[in-house]
Coordinates of C-alpha atoms in Angstrom, one line a residue:
M18 CA -80.3 -95.6 119.5
D19 CA -76.6 -94.7 119.4
M20 CA -77.6 -91.0 118.2
L21 CA -80.0 -90.6 121.5
L22 CA -77.4 -92.0 123.6
E23 CA -74.9 -89.5 122.1
T24 CA -77.0 -86.6 122.6
L25 CA -78.0 -87.7 125.9
L26 CA -74.1 -87.8 126.8
R27 CA -73.6 -84.4 125.0
I28 CA -76.3 -82.8 127.5
E29 CA -74.8 -84.4 130.6
N30 CA -71.3 -83.2 129.9
G31 CA -72.8 -79.5 130.0
E32 CA -73.9 -79.2 126.4
T33 CA -77.0 -76.9 126.7
T34 CA -77.6 -75.5 123.1
L35 CA -77.2 -77.8 119.9
T36 CA -76.9 -76.0 116.4
P37 CA -75.5 -77.6 113.4
T38 CA -72.0 -76.1 112.7
T39 CA -72.4 -76.5 108.4
Q40 CA -74.9 -76.8 106.1
Q41 CA -73.8 -80.7 105.5
D42 CA -74.1 -81.0 109.5
M43 CA -78.0 -79.9 108.9
V44 CA -79.2 -83.5 108.1
R45 CA -77.3 -85.0 111.4
F46 CA -78.8 -82.0 113.3
Q47 CA -82.2 -82.7 112.3
V48 CA -81.8 -86.4 113.4
A49 CA -80.6 -85.1 116.7
V50 CA -83.7 -82.9 117.2
V51 CA -85.9 -86.1 116.4
C52 CA -83.8 -87.7 119.2
L53 CA -84.6 -84.8 121.8
Q54 CA -88.1 -85.1 120.8
Y55 CA -88.2 -88.7 121.5
A56 CA -86.0 -88.3 124.6
H57 CA -88.6 -85.7 125.7
K58 CA -91.5 -87.6 125.2
Q59 CA -90.1 -90.6 127.4
G60 CA -89.0 -88.0 130.2
L61 CA -85.4 -88.4 129.8
I62 CA -84.9 -84.4 129.2
K63 CA -86.9 -81.3 130.5
Q64 CA -88.8 -79.4 127.6
P65 CA -86.3 -77.9 125.4
W66 CA -86.7 -74.6 123.3
F67 CA -86.9 -75.5 119.4
I68 CA -85.8 -72.5 117.5
T69 CA -87.2 -72.6 113.9
S70 CA -86.1 -71.2 110.7
T71 CA -86.8 -67.6 109.7
S72 CA -86.5 -68.6 106.0
R73 CA -89.2 -68.4 103.5
E74 CA -87.9 -71.6 101.9
H75 CA -87.6 -73.8 105.0
P76 CA -89.9 -72.1 107.8
W77 CA -90.5 -75.3 109.3
Q78 CA -87.0 -76.2 109.8
I79 CA -85.6 -76.5 113.2
E80 CA -82.2 -74.3 113.4
K81 CA -81.6 -74.3 117.3
V82 CA -82.1 -76.4 120.3
S83 CA -81.5 -75.1 123.5
M84 CA -82.3 -75.2 127.3
L85 CA -81.3 -78.7 127.4
K86 CA -81.3 -80.5 130.7
L87 CA -81.4 -84.2 131.8
T88 CA -84.2 -85.3 134.4
A89 CA -83.4 -87.5 137.0
L90 CA -84.7 -90.4 134.9
G91 CA -82.3 -89.3 131.9
H92 CA -79.7 -89.4 134.5
R93 CA -80.7 -93.2 135.3
F94 CA -80.9 -94.2 131.9
L95 CA -77.6 -93.0 130.8
K96 CA -75.9 -94.7 134.0
I97 CA -77.6 -98.0 133.2
Q98 CA -76.8 -97.7 129.3
T99 CA -73.0 -96.8 130.3
L100 CA -73.0 -99.7 132.8
Q101 CA -74.3 -102.1 130.2
A102 CA -71.8 -100.8 127.5
E103 CA -68.8 -101.6 129.5
N104 CA -70.2 -104.7 130.7
A105 CA -70.5 -106.0 127.2
A106 CA -66.8 -104.4 126.3
S107 CA -65.2 -106.5 129.0
P108 CA -63.4 -109.7 128.4
R109 CA -65.4 -112.9 129.6
I110 CA -62.8 -115.4 131.5

């Protein structure tokens, strides 16, 4: 859930394309891709473009995701999650 929220926050902050920065970052990127696929199925983001590898070794591997945009439901979901996190972090008297 944390990775999903982190990815949605990146999109809300204006990031429209996700790519791995290094080969070591590829696993983390692939987890973000799964989160994006889940977010799209839940209606939180519009249909992203998944660009796959042209490599013969890994033809199935997604190397880039672009056209990322939150839906109205995605904006509401993030707002609710942010408010819940703030309430949980505030001290109780």
